[in-house]
């Protein structure tokens, strides 16, 4: 079992940046691949980014590629999502999730979830 807590969300103008953090506690963090997902009102949860257990492999949704960067610090039990050049369509609740098997884009495969952090991008 692992507990995940996101932070770093907020209100930002279009073109701005935010860095989300997801702190993990419980079982050894490095055994989990980690993912970031988001959900806007009235929409399905969608994949944003994922990172392998070691951090050596990363994956991104086309909509954020080149603007967002996922990273992790296993010594600090934390995964990050750096978001640059934010757009109003990035507005959503952002969730981090842990997968015991491998980094992937399917939210149904993830085993543990945080409570989410709101990101609002104004135009």
Coordinates of C-alpha atoms in Angstrom, one line a residue:
X1 CA 0.0 0.0 0.0
X2 CA 1.2 3.5 -0.8
X3 CA -0.4 6.9 0.1
X4 CA -0.1 9.7 -2.4
X5 CA -0.6 13.4 -1.8
X6 CA -0.4 16.0 -4.6
X7 CA 0.4 19.6 -4.2
X8 CA 1.4 22.6 -6.2
X9 CA -1.8 23.3 -8.1
X10 CA -3.3 26.8 -8.4
X11 CA -4.4 29.6 -10.6
X12 CA -2.1 30.7 -13.4
X13 CA -2.4 32.8 -16.5
X14 CA -2.1 31.3 -20.0
X15 CA 1.6 30.9 -20.9
X16 CA 2.6 30.5 -17.3
X17 CA 4.1 27.5 -15.4
X18 CA 3.4 25.3 -12.4
X19 CA 5.2 22.4 -10.8
X20 CA 3.1 19.7 -9.3
X21 CA 4.5 17.4 -6.6
X22 CA 3.2 14.0 -5.5
X23 CA 4.6 12.8 -2.2
X24 CA 4.4 9.1 -1.4
X25 CA 4.5 7.3 1.9
X26 CA 4.1 3.6 2.8
X27 CA 5.8 1.0 0.7
X28 CA 9.1 1.6 -1.0
X29 CA 8.4 4.3 -3.6
X30 CA 10.9 3.0 -6.1
X31 CA 8.9 -0.2 -6.8
X32 CA 6.1 1.9 -8.4
X33 CA 5.9 3.3 -11.9
X34 CA 4.1 6.6 -11.6
X35 CA 1.5 8.4 -13.7
X36 CA -0.1 11.8 -13.9
X37 CA -3.7 12.1 -15.1
X38 CA -6.2 14.9 -15.2
X39 CA -9.9 15.3 -15.3
X40 CA -11.9 18.4 -16.3
X41 CA -15.5 18.9 -15.4
X42 CA -17.8 16.7 -17.5
X43 CA -14.9 14.9 -19.1
X44 CA -13.2 11.5 -18.7
X45 CA -10.0 11.2 -16.8
X46 CA -7.1 11.4 -19.3
X47 CA -3.5 10.4 -19.3
X48 CA -0.9 13.2 -19.0
X49 CA 2.5 11.6 -18.4
X50 CA 4.1 8.6 -16.8
X51 CA 7.5 7.6 -15.6
X52 CA 9.2 4.3 -15.0
X53 CA 10.4 3.0 -11.6
X54 CA 14.0 4.2 -12.2
X55 CA 13.0 7.4 -14.0
X56 CA 14.8 6.3 -17.1
X57 CA 11.7 6.2 -19.3
X58 CA 9.0 8.8 -19.6
X59 CA 5.8 9.0 -21.6
X60 CA 3.5 11.9 -22.5
X61 CA 0.2 12.5 -24.0
X62 CA 0.4 14.3 -27.4
X63 CA -1.4 17.3 -26.0
X64 CA 1.3 18.0 -23.5
X65 CA 4.4 16.8 -25.2
X66 CA 7.1 19.5 -25.3
X67 CA 5.4 21.5 -22.6
X68 CA 5.2 19.1 -19.6
X69 CA 8.1 17.2 -18.0
X70 CA 7.6 14.3 -15.5
X71 CA 10.5 13.4 -13.2
X72 CA 11.0 11.6 -9.9
X73 CA 13.3 11.6 -6.9
X74 CA 13.2 8.2 -5.3
X75 CA 15.3 9.4 -2.4
X76 CA 12.6 11.9 -1.6
X77 CA 9.7 9.6 -2.5
X78 CA 8.3 12.2 -4.8
X79 CA 7.3 12.5 -8.4
X80 CA 7.0 15.9 -10.2
X81 CA 5.1 17.3 -13.1
X82 CA 6.6 20.5 -14.5
X83 CA 4.1 22.3 -16.7
X84 CA 5.1 25.1 -19.0
X85 CA 3.3 27.2 -21.6
X86 CA 0.0 26.4 -19.9
X87 CA -3.2 26.8 -21.8
X88 CA -6.8 27.2 -20.7
X89 CA -7.5 23.7 -21.9
X90 CA -5.0 22.4 -19.3
X91 CA -7.5 23.3 -16.6
X92 CA -8.4 20.2 -14.6
X93 CA -7.9 18.3 -11.4
X94 CA -4.5 16.6 -11.7
X95 CA -4.0 13.2 -10.1
X96 CA -0.9 11.2 -9.5
X97 CA -1.1 7.4 -9.5
X98 CA 1.1 4.4 -8.7
X99 CA 1.4 1.2 -10.7
X100 CA 3.1 -1.9 -9.4
X101 CA 3.8 -3.2 -12.9
X102 CA 4.9 -0.7 -15.4
X103 CA 4.4 2.9 -16.6
X104 CA 1.4 3.2 -18.9
X105 CA -1.4 5.5 -20.1
X106 CA -4.4 3.4 -18.9
X107 CA -5.8 4.8 -15.7
X108 CA -7.6 1.5 -15.0
X109 CA -4.3 -0.2 -14.5
X110 CA -3.1 2.0 -11.7
X111 CA -3.3 0.7 -8.2
X112 CA -3.2 3.8 -6.0
X113 CA -4.3 7.3 -6.4
X114 CA -3.9 10.7 -4.7
X115 CA -6.8 13.0 -4.0
X116 CA -5.9 15.5 -6.8
X117 CA -4.9 19.1 -7.0
X118 CA -6.8 21.8 -9.0
X119 CA -5.0 23.6 -11.8
X120 CA -6.8 26.5 -13.4
X121 CA -5.4 28.4 -16.4
X122 CA -7.0 31.7 -17.2
X123 CA -7.0 33.2 -20.7

